[in-house]
């Protein structure tokens, strides 16, 4: 059984552009998107997440501290495993 190059190309294209492959190509979530979603669920407002930077001085191996800049406010967010985030509005 001999396959022509055109039919082989069509078969490869069908596999690469199938809905299952496109569903797996999800953009990686950024820290600012994760943090803004988390503080929103805890009742804080974050209109538009502008950036998130890790506070290395306050962070520990089991506790990450981030400074989240939103369009309307800036927050210090402390995250520990299996706990709600501690959110402090910054001036």
mmCIF file of N, CA and C in Angstrom:
data_model
loop_
_atom_site.group_PDB
_atom_site.id
_atom_site.type_symbol
_atom_site.label_atom_id
_atom_site.label_comp_id
_atom_site.label_asym_id
_atom_site.label_seq_id
_atom_site.Cartn_x
_atom_site.Cartn_y
_atom_site.Cartn_z
ATOM 1 N N UNK A 1 0.849 -1.173 0.000
ATOM 2 C CA UNK A 1 0.000 0.000 0.000
ATOM 3 C C UNK A 1 0.895 1.237 0.000
ATOM 4 N N UNK A 2 0.773 2.034 -1.008
ATOM 5 C CA UNK A 2 1.591 3.215 -1.171
ATOM 6 C C UNK A 2 0.723 4.452 -0.983
ATOM 7 N N UNK A 3 1.170 5.357 -0.089
ATOM 8 C CA UNK A 3 0.423 6.602 0.140
ATOM 9 C C UNK A 3 1.127 7.737 -0.585
ATOM 10 N N UNK A 4 0.373 8.575 -1.192
ATOM 11 C CA UNK A 4 0.962 9.718 -1.876
ATOM 12 C C UNK A 4 1.325 10.783 -0.853
ATOM 13 N N UNK A 5 2.288 11.643 -1.155
ATOM 14 C CA UNK A 5 2.671 12.700 -0.221
ATOM 15 C C UNK A 5 1.502 13.642 0.114
ATOM 16 N N UNK A 6 0.613 13.873 -0.825
ATOM 17 C CA UNK A 6 -0.511 14.769 -0.565
ATOM 18 C C UNK A 6 -1.449 14.180 0.481
ATOM 19 N N UNK A 7 -1.742 12.896 0.395
ATOM 20 C CA UNK A 7 -2.645 12.288 1.374
ATOM 21 C C UNK A 7 -1.980 12.206 2.744
ATOM 22 N N UNK A 8 -0.675 12.026 2.779
ATOM 23 C CA UNK A 8 0.050 12.024 4.043
ATOM 24 C C UNK A 8 0.008 13.412 4.679
ATOM 25 N N UNK A 9 0.182 14.455 3.876
ATOM 26 C CA UNK A 9 0.111 15.830 4.361
ATOM 27 C C UNK A 9 -1.279 16.136 4.914
ATOM 28 N N UNK A 10 -2.315 15.698 4.245
ATOM 29 C CA UNK A 10 -3.692 15.927 4.695
ATOM 30 C C UNK A 10 -3.941 15.198 6.019
ATOM 31 N N UNK A 11 -3.418 13.998 6.162
ATOM 32 C CA UNK A 11 -3.600 13.243 7.405
ATOM 33 C C UNK A 11 -2.899 13.942 8.574
ATOM 34 N N UNK A 12 -1.697 14.436 8.353
ATOM 35 C CA UNK A 12 -0.957 15.138 9.405
ATOM 36 C C UNK A 12 -1.675 16.433 9.775
ATOM 37 N N UNK A 13 -2.143 17.160 8.778
ATOM 38 C CA UNK A 13 -2.864 18.409 9.048
ATOM 39 C C UNK A 13 -4.148 18.144 9.826
ATOM 40 N N UNK A 14 -4.844 17.073 9.510
ATOM 41 C CA UNK A 14 -6.080 16.739 10.223
ATOM 42 C C UNK A 14 -5.807 16.446 11.688
ATOM 43 N N UNK A 15 -4.690 15.783 11.972
ATOM 44 C CA UNK A 15 -4.350 15.472 13.363
ATOM 45 C C UNK A 15 -3.928 16.735 14.108
ATOM 46 N N UNK A 16 -3.104 17.564 13.489
ATOM 47 C CA UNK A 16 -2.609 18.763 14.162
ATOM 48 C C UNK A 16 -3.684 19.810 14.411
ATOM 49 N N UNK A 17 -4.658 19.908 13.550
ATOM 50 C CA UNK A 17 -5.674 20.935 13.689
ATOM 51 C C UNK A 17 -7.006 20.391 14.191
ATOM 52 N N UNK A 18 -6.967 19.233 14.815
ATOM 53 C CA UNK A 18 -8.199 18.658 15.364
ATOM 54 C C UNK A 18 -8.620 19.431 16.613
ATOM 55 N N UNK A 19 -9.899 19.387 16.970
ATOM 56 C CA UNK A 19 -10.374 20.120 18.155
ATOM 57 C C UNK A 19 -9.684 19.690 19.448
ATOM 58 N N UNK A 20 -9.288 18.431 19.564
ATOM 59 C CA UNK A 20 -8.628 17.980 20.778
ATOM 60 C C UNK A 20 -7.272 18.655 20.956
ATOM 61 N N UNK A 21 -6.531 18.812 19.890
ATOM 62 C CA UNK A 21 -5.217 19.446 19.977
ATOM 63 C C UNK A 21 -5.375 20.921 20.293
ATOM 64 N N UNK A 22 -6.322 21.600 19.671
ATOM 65 C CA UNK A 22 -6.538 23.016 19.943
ATOM 66 C C UNK A 22 -7.014 23.243 21.367
ATOM 67 N N UNK A 23 -7.751 22.325 21.935
ATOM 68 C CA UNK A 23 -8.228 22.462 23.307
ATOM 69 C C UNK A 23 -7.080 22.378 24.303
ATOM 70 N N UNK A 24 -6.003 21.681 23.955
ATOM 71 C CA UNK A 24 -4.864 21.545 24.847
ATOM 72 C C UNK A 24 -3.943 22.754 24.802
ATOM 73 N N UNK A 25 -4.100 23.617 23.836
ATOM 74 C CA UNK A 25 -3.226 24.770 23.691
ATOM 75 C C UNK A 25 -3.814 25.960 24.436
ATOM 76 N N UNK A 26 -3.843 25.873 25.761
ATOM 77 C CA UNK A 26 -4.379 26.932 26.607
ATOM 78 C C UNK A 26 -3.222 27.800 27.072
ATOM 79 N N UNK A 27 -3.414 29.102 27.044
ATOM 80 C CA UNK A 27 -2.370 30.008 27.483
ATOM 81 C C UNK A 27 -2.126 29.829 28.977
ATOM 82 N N UNK A 28 -0.882 29.929 29.380
ATOM 83 C CA UNK A 28 -0.537 29.788 30.787
ATOM 84 C C UNK A 28 -1.090 30.971 31.577
ATOM 85 N N UNK A 29 -1.632 30.681 32.746
ATOM 86 C CA UNK A 29 -2.200 31.734 33.574
ATOM 87 C C UNK A 29 -1.067 32.474 34.280
ATOM 88 N N UNK A 30 -1.136 33.787 34.293
ATOM 89 C CA UNK A 30 -0.095 34.606 34.908
ATOM 90 C C UNK A 30 -0.353 34.749 36.403
ATOM 91 N N UNK A 31 0.680 35.053 37.187
ATOM 92 C CA UNK A 31 0.475 35.262 38.622
ATOM 93 C C UNK A 31 -0.523 36.390 38.903
ATOM 94 N N UNK A 32 -0.465 37.456 38.114
ATOM 95 C CA UNK A 32 -1.386 38.565 38.361
ATOM 96 C C UNK A 32 -2.834 38.158 38.129
ATOM 97 N N UNK A 33 -3.085 37.307 37.147
ATOM 98 C CA UNK A 33 -4.449 36.836 36.903
ATOM 99 C C UNK A 33 -4.914 35.919 38.029
ATOM 100 N N UNK A 34 -4.026 35.027 38.488
ATOM 101 C CA UNK A 34 -4.373 34.126 39.591
ATOM 102 C C UNK A 34 -4.659 34.900 40.871
ATOM 103 N N UNK A 35 -3.781 35.845 41.203
ATOM 104 C CA UNK A 35 -3.937 36.602 42.438
ATOM 105 C C UNK A 35 -5.178 37.493 42.398
ATOM 106 N N UNK A 36 -5.424 38.138 41.266
ATOM 107 C CA UNK A 36 -6.601 39.009 41.179
ATOM 108 C C UNK A 36 -7.885 38.198 41.286
ATOM 109 N N UNK A 37 -7.917 37.016 40.702
ATOM 110 C CA UNK A 37 -9.096 36.158 40.821
ATOM 111 C C UNK A 37 -9.292 35.715 42.265
ATOM 112 N N UNK A 38 -8.208 35.406 42.946
ATOM 113 C CA UNK A 38 -8.319 34.952 44.325
ATOM 114 C C UNK A 38 -8.814 36.059 45.245
ATOM 115 N N UNK A 39 -8.286 37.275 45.109
ATOM 116 C CA UNK A 39 -8.741 38.327 46.022
ATOM 117 C C UNK A 39 -10.176 38.758 45.707
ATOM 118 N N UNK A 40 -10.586 38.637 44.449
ATOM 119 C CA UNK A 40 -11.987 38.929 44.117
ATOM 120 C C UNK A 40 -12.935 37.967 44.827
ATOM 121 N N UNK A 41 -12.546 36.689 44.881
ATOM 122 C CA UNK A 41 -13.401 35.708 45.570
ATOM 123 C C UNK A 41 -13.462 35.966 47.066
ATOM 124 N N UNK A 42 -12.489 36.704 47.588
ATOM 125 C CA UNK A 42 -12.468 37.030 49.006
ATOM 126 C C UNK A 42 -13.093 38.399 49.290
ATOM 127 N N UNK A 43 -13.689 39.030 48.280
ATOM 128 C CA UNK A 43 -14.432 40.263 48.502
ATOM 129 C C UNK A 43 -13.697 41.559 48.210
ATOM 130 N N UNK A 44 -12.494 41.504 47.698
ATOM 131 C CA UNK A 44 -11.742 42.714 47.354
ATOM 132 C C UNK A 44 -11.975 43.042 45.882
ATOM 133 N N UNK A 45 -11.832 44.318 45.542
ATOM 134 C CA UNK A 45 -12.024 44.714 44.151
ATOM 135 C C UNK A 45 -10.673 44.880 43.469
ATOM 136 N N UNK A 46 -10.591 44.335 42.286
ATOM 137 C CA UNK A 46 -9.415 44.495 41.438
ATOM 138 C C UNK A 46 -9.951 44.619 40.017
ATOM 139 N N UNK A 47 -10.143 45.871 39.589
ATOM 140 C CA UNK A 47 -10.749 46.120 38.281
ATOM 141 C C UNK A 47 -9.929 45.513 37.152
ATOM 142 N N UNK A 48 -8.651 45.829 37.140
ATOM 143 C CA UNK A 48 -7.771 45.320 36.092
ATOM 144 C C UNK A 48 -6.410 45.054 36.716
ATOM 145 N N UNK A 49 -5.966 43.831 36.638
ATOM 146 C CA UNK A 49 -4.659 43.478 37.197
ATOM 147 C C UNK A 49 -3.564 44.023 36.289
ATOM 148 N N UNK A 50 -2.741 44.907 36.835
ATOM 149 C CA UNK A 50 -1.683 45.537 36.046
ATOM 150 C C UNK A 50 -0.338 44.837 36.202
ATOM 151 N N UNK A 51 -0.127 44.185 37.342
ATOM 152 C CA UNK A 51 1.141 43.492 37.535
ATOM 153 C C UNK A 51 1.225 42.885 38.920
ATOM 154 N N UNK A 52 2.075 41.893 39.054
ATOM 155 C CA UNK A 52 2.311 41.237 40.338
ATOM 156 C C UNK A 52 3.799 40.962 40.465
ATOM 157 N N UNK A 53 4.363 41.363 41.596
ATOM 158 C CA UNK A 53 5.775 41.104 41.856
ATOM 159 C C UNK A 53 5.905 40.381 43.190
ATOM 160 N N UNK A 54 6.808 39.443 43.232
ATOM 161 C CA UNK A 54 7.010 38.669 44.455
ATOM 162 C C UNK A 54 7.874 39.463 45.427
ATOM 163 N N UNK A 55 7.447 39.540 46.677
ATOM 164 C CA UNK A 55 8.194 40.212 47.732
ATOM 165 C C UNK A 55 9.136 39.180 48.353
ATOM 166 N N UNK A 56 10.380 39.177 47.910
ATOM 167 C CA UNK A 56 11.332 38.153 48.327
ATOM 168 C C UNK A 56 11.727 38.280 49.796
ATOM 169 N N UNK A 57 11.698 39.492 50.339
ATOM 170 C CA UNK A 57 12.071 39.680 51.740
ATOM 171 C C UNK A 57 11.037 39.073 52.686
ATOM 172 N N UNK A 58 9.767 39.176 52.344
ATOM 173 C CA UNK A 58 8.695 38.681 53.208
ATOM 174 C C UNK A 58 8.314 37.227 52.920
ATOM 175 N N UNK A 59 8.679 36.724 51.770
ATOM 176 C CA UNK A 59 8.311 35.356 51.395
ATOM 177 C C UNK A 59 9.169 34.335 52.125
ATOM 178 N N UNK A 60 8.584 33.168 52.351
ATOM 179 C CA UNK A 60 9.270 32.018 52.930
ATOM 180 C C UNK A 60 8.961 30.809 52.058
ATOM 181 N N UNK A 61 9.635 29.689 52.267
ATOM 182 C CA UNK A 61 9.356 28.524 51.414
ATOM 183 C C UNK A 61 7.896 28.068 51.431
ATOM 184 N N UNK A 62 7.223 28.210 52.575
ATOM 185 C CA UNK A 62 5.838 27.762 52.674
ATOM 186 C C UNK A 62 4.828 28.907 52.597
ATOM 187 N N UNK A 63 5.300 30.118 52.354
ATOM 188 C CA UNK A 63 4.420 31.280 52.337
ATOM 189 C C UNK A 63 4.938 32.279 51.307
ATOM 190 N N UNK A 64 4.155 32.474 50.238
ATOM 191 C CA UNK A 64 4.545 33.411 49.176
ATOM 192 C C UNK A 64 3.848 34.747 49.402
ATOM 193 N N UNK A 65 4.610 35.811 49.306
ATOM 194 C CA UNK A 65 4.071 37.157 49.464
ATOM 195 C C UNK A 65 4.240 37.891 48.134
ATOM 196 N N UNK A 66 3.135 38.467 47.649
ATOM 197 C CA UNK A 66 3.113 39.175 46.380
ATOM 198 C C UNK A 66 2.574 40.579 46.579
ATOM 199 N N UNK A 67 3.019 41.507 45.750
ATOM 200 C CA UNK A 67 2.420 42.840 45.670
ATOM 201 C C UNK A 67 1.683 42.888 44.347
ATOM 202 N N UNK A 68 0.360 43.033 44.447
ATOM 203 C CA UNK A 68 -0.514 43.023 43.274
ATOM 204 C C UNK A 68 -0.974 44.444 42.994
ATOM 205 N N UNK A 69 -0.697 44.928 41.790
ATOM 206 C CA UNK A 69 -1.138 46.260 41.383
ATOM 207 C C UNK A 69 -2.358 46.119 40.483
ATOM 208 N N UNK A 70 -3.452 46.716 40.923
ATOM 209 C CA UNK A 70 -4.688 46.716 40.151
ATOM 210 C C UNK A 70 -4.959 48.128 39.653
ATOM 211 N N UNK A 71 -5.930 48.274 38.794
ATOM 212 C CA UNK A 71 -6.277 49.585 38.280
ATOM 213 C C UNK A 71 -6.795 50.527 39.353
ATOM 214 N N UNK A 72 -7.389 49.976 40.398
ATOM 215 C CA UNK A 72 -7.999 50.809 41.426
ATOM 216 C C UNK A 72 -7.265 50.783 42.763
ATOM 217 N N UNK A 73 -6.366 49.836 43.002
ATOM 218 C CA UNK A 73 -5.684 49.723 44.292
ATOM 219 C C UNK A 73 -4.446 48.845 44.164
ATOM 220 N N UNK A 74 -3.654 48.830 45.241
ATOM 221 C CA UNK A 74 -2.485 47.961 45.334
ATOM 222 C C UNK A 74 -2.631 47.136 46.605
ATOM 223 N N UNK A 75 -2.349 45.845 46.512
ATOM 224 C CA UNK A 75 -2.536 44.934 47.637
ATOM 225 C C UNK A 75 -1.275 44.132 47.890
ATOM 226 N N UNK A 76 -1.054 43.782 49.165
ATOM 227 C CA UNK A 76 -0.045 42.791 49.517
ATOM 228 C C UNK A 76 -0.820 41.505 49.791
ATOM 229 N N UNK A 77 -0.494 40.467 49.050
ATOM 230 C CA UNK A 77 -1.215 39.198 49.135
ATOM 231 C C UNK A 77 -0.261 38.130 49.644
ATOM 232 N N UNK A 78 -0.616 37.526 50.782
ATOM 233 C CA UNK A 78 0.181 36.451 51.361
ATOM 234 C C UNK A 78 -0.572 35.149 51.155
ATOM 235 N N UNK A 79 0.073 34.202 50.505
ATOM 236 C CA UNK A 79 -0.557 32.907 50.198
ATOM 237 C C UNK A 79 0.198 31.788 50.889
ATOM 238 N N UNK A 80 -0.573 30.919 51.542
ATOM 239 C CA UNK A 80 -0.034 29.720 52.170
ATOM 240 C C UNK A 80 -0.862 28.544 51.660
ATOM 241 N N UNK A 81 -0.274 27.361 51.582
ATOM 242 C CA UNK A 81 -1.018 26.210 51.079
ATOM 243 C C UNK A 81 -2.270 25.914 51.913
ATOM 244 N N UNK A 82 -3.359 25.591 51.216
ATOM 245 C CA UNK A 82 -4.626 25.177 51.829
ATOM 246 C C UNK A 82 -5.236 26.224 52.758
ATOM 247 N N UNK A 83 -4.943 27.494 52.529
ATOM 248 C CA UNK A 83 -5.519 28.559 53.349
ATOM 249 C C UNK A 83 -5.967 29.699 52.444
ATOM 250 N N UNK A 84 -6.887 30.511 52.956
ATOM 251 C CA UNK A 84 -7.273 31.712 52.230
ATOM 252 C C UNK A 84 -6.106 32.686 52.246
ATOM 253 N N UNK A 85 -6.046 33.530 51.241
ATOM 254 C CA UNK A 85 -4.961 34.510 51.170
ATOM 255 C C UNK A 85 -5.195 35.625 52.176
ATOM 256 N N UNK A 86 -4.116 36.136 52.739
ATOM 257 C CA UNK A 86 -4.187 37.312 53.598
ATOM 258 C C UNK A 86 -3.969 38.504 52.678
ATOM 259 N N UNK A 87 -4.943 39.407 52.636
ATOM 260 C CA UNK A 87 -4.893 40.527 51.695
ATOM 261 C C UNK A 87 -4.838 41.825 52.489
ATOM 262 N N UNK A 88 -3.821 42.640 52.195
ATOM 263 C CA UNK A 88 -3.664 43.936 52.860
ATOM 264 C C UNK A 88 -3.646 45.032 51.800
ATOM 265 N N UNK A 89 -4.582 45.983 51.853
ATOM 266 C CA UNK A 89 -4.511 47.121 50.930
ATOM 267 C C UNK A 89 -3.293 47.990 51.269
ATOM 268 N N UNK A 90 -2.552 48.413 50.274
ATOM 269 C CA UNK A 90 -1.390 49.270 50.459
ATOM 270 C C UNK A 90 -1.732 50.689 50.012
ATOM 271 N N UNK A 91 -1.104 51.659 50.647
ATOM 272 C CA UNK A 91 -1.385 53.064 50.247
ATOM 273 C C UNK A 91 -0.818 53.402 48.880
#
